[in-house]
Amino acid sequence: MTTTARSVLELRKLQISLPKGADRPHALEALDLTIKAGEIVCLVGESGSGKSLCAGAIMGLLPEPHVRVTGGAIRFMGEELRGKSEAQMRALRGADISMIFQEPMTALNPQKTVGWQIDEVLRLHAKMTKTERKARAIEMLERVHIPDPPSAYNAYPHQVSGGQRQRVMIAMSLVLSPKLIIADEPTTALDVTTQLQILKLIRELQDEEGAGVLFITHDFGVVAEIADKVAVLCRGELVESGTTDAVLNHPQHPYTKALIGAVPALTPPPVKAASTAPVVLKGTGLKKTFAARGGLLSGKRKAVTAVKDLSFELRQGETLGVVGESGSGKTTVSRIVTRLLECDQGSVELDGTDLLAASPKELRALRQHIQMVFQDPMASLNPRKRVVDLIAQGPIVHGANPQKAREQAKKLLELVELSPAAANRFPHEFSGGQRQRIGIARALAMEPKVIVADEPVSALDVSVQAQVLKLLVDLRDRLNLSLLFVTHDLRVAAQLCDRIIVMQKGEIVESGLTAEVFANPQHPYTQNLLSSIPGRDWTPPSLQPDAA
Amino acid sequence: MTLADAQIAPPEPPRHVMFWRRYKRNRAAVLGLVLFAVVVLMALSAGVIDPGDPLRRAGEPLTPPFVNWQTPLGTDQLGRDVMSGVFYGARISLLIGVVATLVAIVIGVVIGALAGYFGGWVDDLLMRITEAFQTIPNFVLLLALVAIMGSKIEWITLAIGIVSWTAPARMVRAEFMSLRGREFVDAARNLGVSNTSIIFREILPNALPPIVVYASVIMALSILMESALAFLALGDPNYASWGNMIGQGRAVLRSAPYCAVIPGIAIIFTVLSFSLLGEGLNDALNPRQKK
């Protein structure tokens, strides 16, 4: 060791093989990576790049024998991990190497209290008495800033919030002061404000403990927020690595350039003059409560108000963004407006006709004017139908000639930049981005006046996301569409929306032109939301789009 | 570089090719298919290989098997040819198996689909009816129905269908309940598709695989139920059925066990073939369940 800090983890020419029939023979190919004590190394890549398998290989938790390490070395504190017995690995796991998972709800055992689960780690690895263990667990809960640690100690995982569960996971993984922490997308399932708190917490605790952290993520904003060093994976190959500043601001490899180029910038496009086009969709005084159905013995549960007194206007050719964190009621809005959910009060006027008061028959006719693009492109396409039938279904239901509707569907495929050869395939044969294109084509087939898009790109990788967004913008401008765009991602909202509504707990807290809201947020909640965007101080360098 | 999003993966082989590839991975299922083919062949060739009425006297009563090549599997106490009975019995068993299963599945799918899709009071009402049927033991209900309707083969088949629809109904209901919340159903509703179309064209095809698998179980059970009825001498006496043969062979079980054993073996292999078939279908239709 020549440098001052000891290297905690060294990967040398690590190779992981995939089973036959996978898209490539090796999940990871000759991966070199070094993590020193007190350093956070971010491993970045799109889905399928092999980043999670890398974590599995270090922990010795690969789904063998289908997927296994076939070459290279994994050295932990100078010691080779490959070839260690299961018992030896068990002693290392938890005590010296620990892991923070993506989804704290599934990573914690719902049957046991938080305290019991932290206690278990100590019971297995440390020789401590019962009282010592409890004191240590409560101390750890305090260090991860959980309010009222003694009561959290006795709580079950479902009784604490998502962010707090992740804190509990972090407390569990740090309780034995491990030398290496592997964090596999630890903040992906969390809201932005919680995400920022968790990132700060990881940074803070890591400073105190001096552990090395391998932080796996797909989000360049998070990288900018937390990393000391970055390694970029593309289909199992390390294409670029270096300090955060070097990789984020001066990327060398074309793949990295393309990835960073795809990150939407936070600065909204210049302010367009407020549109004076006619209003196509107008919601007034919308209200929706979900009556929770109580169990036989538990009695009636309190009804939850998802949306209260919401009003908005969407003008022809305009994009209105609805942003907010989970539970803010933004998805409920998209379902009420399309009347997939019945609303308790209020009206939604589509070109002057009240959609919510329409009879079932009128409603079916009205539906062709308001179409929806769904969040999950896998779930929203019927897996048993061919693409051409999926797209042509709407027009056929509304009385179009089936033959002509299918011809039209093939043209729409071209419009969303898919080859007409796709027409006779089934949805599962396409990638996520391609499926979302099919979803868009289906919405366009009805030639609607309004398209409601519910988080249409949040299930997609960043590069694909950029392409789908570009397509949406392109189509919107060409066909003069009006979009109601629901999203949690403020970067996406900044790029796409002319005006935005910020929602919190079912209410609008702020609304206005996107550029103005971003530049000068008035409501404290909006301010908090905007200041929590990971990597908000980093502006992706403008790179030539021809990089790919 | 994986950034290009516009190219499409090469086409997959057609569905039935994929299906057969997955199916044949399970060796036991292939055996089931072979057994099933044998039973079907027996049923088809009953009139060709062994012409004549299986209820007609063919030789000396109680001839043991492999003695007289006129009656290779022997004769029963009335001198009827056992082999011919087994071949003609295959027809009856398959007929009952297929028709009773169809009846059960149709009733089950309709009731389960309505209950699962609409929920609320429709679900409550239909499920209470289902439970009423489930509280009576299947076979007791079957006996009661046969006692009321008489033991003609058509009524027996219908009665077997009526006692076996409850399990598929519950299964379909569960499938529908999970599928109706999926986004593709919302997408169809958003296109203005009617409820009937959503139920039968959108959801049902997605709910079918487990039902098809379960159908093989019902088929096996119906054959057993018919045999049990015939064994109790409640079957249709105008047809040679395996259950009838076992029932009559019971009288000479000590002196000539083959009279009951041979049709018994036929039942075992047929039921086995259906259950192996079902397992193979399960592997082929729900590939994600394994591995």
Coordinates of N, CA, C and O in Angstrom, one line a residue, chain B residues 20-130:
Chain B
W20 N -44.0 -26.3 -27.1 CA -43.6 -27.7 -27.1 C -42.2 -27.8 -26.5 O -41.9 -28.7 -25.8
R21 N -41.3 -26.8 -26.7 CA -40.0 -26.9 -26.2 C -40.0 -26.9 -24.7 O -39.3 -27.7 -24.0
R22 N -40.9 -26.1 -24.1 CA -41.0 -26.0 -22.6 C -41.7 -27.3 -22.1 O -41.3 -27.8 -21.1
Y23 N -42.7 -27.8 -22.9 CA -43.4 -28.9 -22.4 C -42.5 -30.1 -22.3 O -42.5 -30.9 -21.3
K24 N -41.7 -30.4 -23.4 CA -40.9 -31.6 -23.4 C -39.8 -31.6 -22.4 O -39.1 -32.6 -22.3
R25 N -39.5 -30.4 -21.8 CA -38.4 -30.4 -20.8 C -38.8 -31.3 -19.6 O -37.9 -31.8 -18.9
N26 N -40.1 -31.4 -19.4 CA -40.5 -32.3 -18.3 C -40.8 -33.7 -18.8 O -41.8 -33.9 -19.5
R27 N -39.9 -34.6 -18.4 CA -40.0 -36.0 -19.0 C -41.3 -36.7 -18.6 O -41.9 -37.4 -19.4
A28 N -41.7 -36.5 -17.3 CA -42.9 -37.2 -16.8 C -44.1 -36.7 -17.6 O -45.0 -37.5 -17.9
A29 N -44.1 -35.4 -18.0 CA -45.2 -34.9 -18.8 C -45.3 -35.5 -20.1 O -46.4 -35.8 -20.7
V30 N -44.1 -35.8 -20.7 CA -44.1 -36.5 -22.0 C -44.7 -37.9 -21.9 O -45.5 -38.4 -22.7
L31 N -44.3 -38.6 -20.8 CA -44.9 -39.9 -20.5 C -46.5 -39.8 -20.4 O -47.2 -40.6 -20.9
G32 N -46.9 -38.7 -19.7 CA -48.3 -38.5 -19.5 C -49.0 -38.3 -20.9 O -50.1 -38.9 -21.1
L33 N -48.3 -37.6 -21.8 CA -48.9 -37.4 -23.1 C -49.0 -38.7 -23.9 O -50.0 -39.0 -24.6
V34 N -47.9 -39.6 -23.7 CA -47.9 -40.9 -24.4 C -49.1 -41.7 -23.9 O -49.9 -42.3 -24.6
L35 N -49.3 -41.8 -22.5 CA -50.4 -42.6 -21.9 C -51.7 -42.1 -22.4 O -52.6 -42.8 -22.8
F36 N -51.8 -40.7 -22.5 CA -53.1 -40.1 -22.9 C -53.4 -40.5 -24.4 O -54.5 -40.9 -24.7
A37 N -52.3 -40.5 -25.2 CA -52.5 -40.9 -26.6 C -52.9 -42.4 -26.7 O -53.8 -42.7 -27.5
V38 N -52.4 -43.2 -25.8 CA -52.8 -44.6 -25.8 C -54.3 -44.8 -25.5 O -55.0 -45.5 -26.2
V39 N -54.7 -44.0 -24.5 CA -56.2 -44.1 -24.1 C -57.0 -43.6 -25.3 O -58.0 -44.2 -25.6
V40 N -56.6 -42.5 -25.9 CA -57.4 -42.0 -27.0 C -57.4 -43.0 -28.2 O -58.5 -43.3 -28.7
L41 N -56.3 -43.6 -28.4 CA -56.2 -44.7 -29.5 C -57.2 -45.8 -29.2 O -57.9 -46.3 -30.0
M42 N -57.2 -46.2 -27.9 CA -58.1 -47.3 -27.5 C -59.5 -46.9 -27.7 O -60.3 -47.7 -28.3
A43 N -59.9 -45.7 -27.4 CA -61.2 -45.3 -27.6 C -61.6 -45.2 -29.0 O -62.7 -45.7 -29.4
L44 N -60.7 -44.7 -29.9 CA -61.0 -44.6 -31.3 C -61.1 -46.0 -32.0 O -61.9 -46.2 -32.9
S45 N -60.2 -46.9 -31.5 CA -60.1 -48.2 -32.2 C -61.0 -49.3 -31.6 O -60.9 -50.4 -32.0
A46 N -61.8 -48.9 -30.7 CA -62.6 -49.9 -30.0 C -63.5 -50.7 -30.9 O -63.6 -51.9 -30.8
G47 N -64.0 -50.1 -32.0 CA -64.9 -50.8 -32.9 C -64.1 -51.6 -33.9 O -64.6 -52.5 -34.5
V48 N -62.8 -51.2 -34.1 CA -62.0 -51.8 -35.2 C -61.3 -53.1 -34.7 O -61.4 -54.2 -35.3
I49 N -60.6 -52.9 -33.6 CA -59.8 -54.0 -33.1 C -60.6 -55.1 -32.5 O -60.4 -56.3 -32.7
D50 N -61.6 -54.7 -31.8 CA -62.4 -55.7 -31.1 C -63.9 -55.5 -31.5 O -64.7 -54.9 -30.7
P51 N -64.3 -55.9 -32.7 CA -65.6 -55.5 -33.1 C -66.7 -56.2 -32.2 O -66.4 -57.2 -31.5
G52 N -67.8 -55.7 -32.2 CA -68.9 -56.4 -31.5 C -69.2 -55.7 -30.2 O -68.4 -54.8 -29.7
D53 N -70.3 -56.0 -29.6 CA -70.8 -55.4 -28.4 C -70.1 -55.9 -27.2 O -69.9 -57.1 -27.0
P54 N -69.6 -55.0 -26.4 CA -68.8 -55.5 -25.2 C -69.7 -56.1 -24.2 O -69.3 -56.8 -23.2
L55 N -71.0 -56.0 -24.4 CA -72.0 -56.6 -23.4 C -72.5 -57.9 -23.8 O -73.2 -58.6 -23.2
R56 N -71.9 -58.4 -25.0 CA -72.4 -59.6 -25.6 C -71.6 -60.8 -25.0 O -70.4 -60.6 -24.7
R57 N -72.1 -61.9 -25.0 CA -71.4 -63.1 -24.5 C -70.3 -63.5 -25.5 O -70.7 -63.7 -26.7
A58 N -69.0 -63.6 -25.1 CA -68.0 -63.9 -26.1 C -67.3 -65.2 -25.9 O -66.7 -65.7 -26.8
G59 N -67.5 -65.8 -24.8 CA -66.9 -67.1 -24.6 C -67.4 -67.7 -23.2 O -68.3 -67.2 -22.6
E60 N -66.7 -68.8 -22.8 CA -66.9 -69.4 -21.5 C -66.8 -68.4 -20.4 O -65.9 -67.6 -20.4
P61 N -67.7 -68.3 -19.5 CA -67.6 -67.4 -18.3 C -66.3 -67.7 -17.6 O -65.9 -68.8 -17.5
L62 N -65.7 -66.6 -17.0 CA -64.5 -66.7 -16.2 C -63.4 -67.4 -16.8 O -62.7 -68.2 -16.2
T63 N -63.1 -67.1 -18.1 CA -61.9 -67.6 -18.8 C -60.8 -66.7 -18.3 O -60.9 -65.5 -18.4
P64 N -59.7 -67.2 -17.8 CA -58.6 -66.3 -17.3 C -57.9 -65.7 -18.5 O -58.0 -66.2 -19.7
P65 N -57.1 -64.6 -18.3 CA -56.5 -64.0 -19.5 C -55.4 -64.9 -20.1 O -54.9 -65.8 -19.4
F66 N -55.0 -64.6 -21.3 CA -54.0 -65.3 -22.1 C -54.2 -66.7 -22.2 O -53.3 -67.5 -22.3
V67 N -55.5 -67.2 -22.2 CA -55.7 -68.6 -22.4 C -56.4 -68.8 -23.8 O -55.9 -69.5 -24.6
N68 N -57.4 -68.1 -24.0 CA -58.1 -68.2 -25.3 C -57.9 -66.9 -26.1 O -58.2 -65.8 -25.6
W69 N -57.3 -67.0 -27.3 CA -57.0 -65.8 -28.0 C -58.2 -65.1 -28.6 O -58.1 -64.0 -29.1
Q70 N -59.3 -65.7 -28.5 CA -60.6 -65.1 -28.9 C -60.9 -63.9 -27.9 O -61.3 -62.9 -28.2
T71 N -60.6 -64.2 -26.6 CA -60.7 -63.3 -25.5 C -59.4 -63.1 -24.8 O -59.2 -63.7 -23.7
P72 N -58.5 -62.3 -25.3 CA -57.1 -62.3 -24.8 C -57.0 -61.9 -23.3 O -56.2 -62.4 -22.6
L73 N -57.9 -61.0 -22.8 CA -57.8 -60.6 -21.4 C -58.8 -61.4 -20.5 O -59.2 -60.9 -19.4
G74 N -59.4 -62.4 -21.1 CA -60.3 -63.2 -20.3 C -61.8 -62.7 -20.4 O -62.1 -61.8 -21.1
T75 N -62.7 -63.4 -19.7 CA -64.1 -63.0 -19.7 C -64.5 -62.9 -18.3 O -63.9 -63.5 -17.3
D76 N -65.7 -62.2 -18.1 CA -66.2 -62.1 -16.7 C -67.2 -63.2 -16.4 O -67.4 -64.2 -17.2
Q77 N -67.9 -63.1 -15.3 CA -68.8 -64.2 -14.9 C -69.9 -64.4 -15.9 O -70.6 -65.5 -15.8
L78 N -70.2 -63.4 -16.7 CA -71.3 -63.6 -17.7 C -70.7 -64.0 -19.1 O -71.4 -64.0 -20.1
G79 N -69.4 -64.1 -19.2 CA -68.8 -64.5 -20.4 C -68.5 -63.3 -21.3 O -68.2 -63.5 -22.5
R80 N -68.5 -62.1 -20.8 CA -68.3 -60.9 -21.6 C -66.8 -60.7 -21.7 O -66.0 -60.9 -20.8
D81 N -66.3 -60.2 -22.9 CA -64.9 -60.0 -23.2 C -64.4 -58.8 -22.4 O -64.8 -57.7 -22.5
V82 N -63.4 -59.1 -21.5 CA -62.8 -58.0 -20.7 C -62.1 -56.9 -21.5 O -62.3 -55.7 -21.4
M83 N -61.3 -57.5 -22.6 CA -60.6 -56.5 -23.4 C -61.5 -55.6 -24.1 O -61.3 -54.4 -24.2
S84 N -62.6 -56.1 -24.7 CA -63.5 -55.3 -25.4 C -64.1 -54.3 -24.4 O -64.3 -53.1 -24.8
G85 N -64.4 -54.7 -23.2 CA -65.0 -53.8 -22.2 C -64.0 -52.7 -21.9 O -64.4 -51.5 -21.8
V86 N -62.7 -53.0 -21.8 CA -61.7 -51.9 -21.5 C -61.7 -50.9 -22.6 O -61.6 -49.7 -22.4
F87 N -61.7 -51.4 -23.9 CA -61.6 -50.5 -25.0 C -62.8 -49.6 -25.1 O -62.7 -48.4 -25.3
Y88 N -64.0 -50.3 -25.0 CA -65.2 -49.4 -25.1 C -65.4 -48.5 -23.9 O -65.9 -47.4 -24.0
G89 N -64.9 -49.0 -22.7 CA -64.9 -48.2 -21.5 C -64.1 -46.9 -21.7 O -64.5 -45.9 -21.1
A90 N -63.0 -47.0 -22.4 CA -62.2 -45.8 -22.7 C -63.0 -44.7 -23.3 O -62.9 -43.5 -23.0
R91 N -63.9 -45.1 -24.2 CA -64.8 -44.1 -24.9 C -65.6 -43.4 -23.8 O -65.7 -42.2 -23.8
I92 N -66.3 -44.2 -23.0 CA -67.2 -43.6 -22.0 C -66.4 -42.7 -21.0 O -66.8 -41.6 -20.8
S93 N -65.3 -43.2 -20.6 CA -64.5 -42.5 -19.6 C -64.0 -41.1 -20.2 O -64.2 -40.1 -19.6
L94 N -63.5 -41.2 -21.4 CA -63.1 -39.9 -22.1 C -64.2 -39.0 -22.3 O -64.1 -37.8 -22.0
L95 N -65.3 -39.5 -22.8 CA -66.5 -38.7 -23.0 C -66.9 -38.0 -21.8 O -67.1 -36.8 -21.7
I96 N -67.1 -38.8 -20.7 CA -67.5 -38.2 -19.4 C -66.4 -37.2 -18.9 O -66.8 -36.0 -18.5
G97 N -65.2 -37.6 -19.0 CA -64.1 -36.6 -18.6 C -64.2 -35.3 -19.3 O -64.2 -34.2 -18.7
V98 N -64.3 -35.4 -20.7 CA -64.2 -34.1 -21.4 C -65.5 -33.3 -21.2 O -65.4 -32.1 -20.9
V99 N -66.7 -33.9 -21.4 CA -67.9 -33.1 -21.3 C -68.1 -32.6 -19.9 O -68.4 -31.4 -19.7
A100 N -67.9 -33.4 -18.9 CA -68.1 -32.9 -17.5 C -67.2 -31.8 -17.2 O -67.6 -30.8 -16.5
T101 N -65.9 -31.9 -17.7 CA -65.0 -30.8 -17.4 C -65.4 -29.6 -18.1 O -65.3 -28.5 -17.5
L102 N -65.9 -29.7 -19.3 CA -66.3 -28.5 -20.0 C -67.5 -27.8 -19.3 O -67.5 -26.6 -19.1
V103 N -68.4 -28.6 -18.8 CA -69.6 -28.1 -18.0 C -69.0 -27.4 -16.8 O -69.4 -26.2 -16.6
A104 N -68.2 -28.0 -16.1 CA -67.6 -27.4 -14.8 C -66.9 -26.2 -15.1 O -67.1 -25.1 -14.4
I105 N -66.0 -26.2 -16.1 CA -65.2 -25.0 -16.4 C -66.1 -23.8 -16.9 O -65.9 -22.7 -16.5
V106 N -67.1 -24.1 -17.7 CA -67.9 -23.0 -18.2 C -68.7 -22.3 -17.1 O -68.6 -21.1 -16.9
I107 N -69.3 -23.2 -16.2 CA -70.0 -22.6 -15.1 C -69.0 -21.8 -14.2 O -69.3 -20.7 -13.8
G108 N -67.9 -22.5 -13.9 CA -66.9 -21.9 -13.0 C -66.4 -20.6 -13.6 O -66.3 -19.6 -12.8
V109 N -66.1 -20.5 -14.9 CA -65.5 -19.3 -15.4 C -66.5 -18.2 -15.4 O -66.2 -17.0 -15.0
V110 N -67.7 -18.4 -15.8 CA -68.7 -17.4 -15.8 C -68.9 -16.8 -14.4 O -68.9 -15.6 -14.1
I111 N -69.2 -17.7 -13.4 CA -69.4 -17.2 -12.1 C -68.2 -16.6 -11.4 O -68.3 -15.5 -10.9
G112 N -67.1 -17.2 -11.6 CA -65.8 -16.6 -11.1 C -65.5 -15.3 -11.7 O -65.1 -14.3 -11.0
A113 N -65.7 -15.2 -13.0 CA -65.3 -13.9 -13.7 C -66.2 -12.8 -13.2 O -65.8 -11.7 -12.9
L114 N -67.5 -13.1 -13.2 CA -68.5 -12.0 -12.7 C -68.1 -11.6 -11.3 O -68.0 -10.4 -11.0
A115 N -67.9 -12.6 -10.4 CA -67.7 -12.3 -9.0 C -66.4 -11.5 -8.9 O -66.3 -10.5 -8.2
G116 N -65.3 -11.9 -9.6 CA -64.0 -11.3 -9.4 C -64.0 -9.9 -10.1 O -63.3 -9.0 -9.6
Y117 N -64.6 -9.8 -11.2 CA -64.5 -8.5 -11.9 C -65.4 -7.4 -11.3 O -64.9 -6.3 -11.1
F118 N -66.6 -7.7 -10.9 CA -67.5 -6.7 -10.4 C -67.3 -6.5 -8.9 O -67.4 -5.4 -8.4
G119 N -67.0 -7.5 -8.2 CA -66.8 -7.4 -6.7 C -68.1 -7.0 -6.1 O -69.2 -7.1 -6.6
G120 N -68.0 -6.4 -4.8 CA -69.2 -5.9 -4.2 C -70.2 -6.9 -3.9 O -70.0 -8.1 -3.6
W121 N -71.5 -6.5 -4.1 CA -72.6 -7.4 -3.8 C -72.7 -8.6 -4.8 O -73.1 -9.7 -4.4
V122 N -72.3 -8.4 -6.0 CA -72.3 -9.5 -7.0 C -71.4 -10.6 -6.5 O -71.8 -11.8 -6.5
D123 N -70.2 -10.2 -6.0 CA -69.2 -11.1 -5.5 C -69.8 -11.8 -4.3 O -69.7 -13.1 -4.2
D124 N -70.4 -11.0 -3.4 CA -70.9 -11.6 -2.1 C -72.0 -12.7 -2.5 O -71.9 -13.8 -2.0
L125 N -72.9 -12.3 -3.4 CA -74.0 -13.2 -3.7 C -73.5 -14.5 -4.3 O -73.7 -15.6 -3.9
L126 N -72.6 -14.4 -5.4 CA -72.1 -15.5 -6.1 C -71.2 -16.4 -5.2 O -71.3 -17.6 -5.3
M127 N -70.5 -15.8 -4.3 CA -69.6 -16.6 -3.5 C -70.4 -17.4 -2.4 O -70.1 -18.5 -2.1
R128 N -71.5 -16.8 -1.9 CA -72.3 -17.5 -1.0 C -72.9 -18.7 -1.7 O -73.0 -19.8 -1.1
I129 N -73.4 -18.6 -2.9 CA -73.9 -19.7 -3.6 C -72.8 -20.8 -3.8 O -73.0 -22.0 -3.5
T130 N -71.6 -20.3 -4.2 CA -70.5 -21.3 -4.3 C -70.3 -22.0 -3.0 O -70.1 -23.2 -3.0

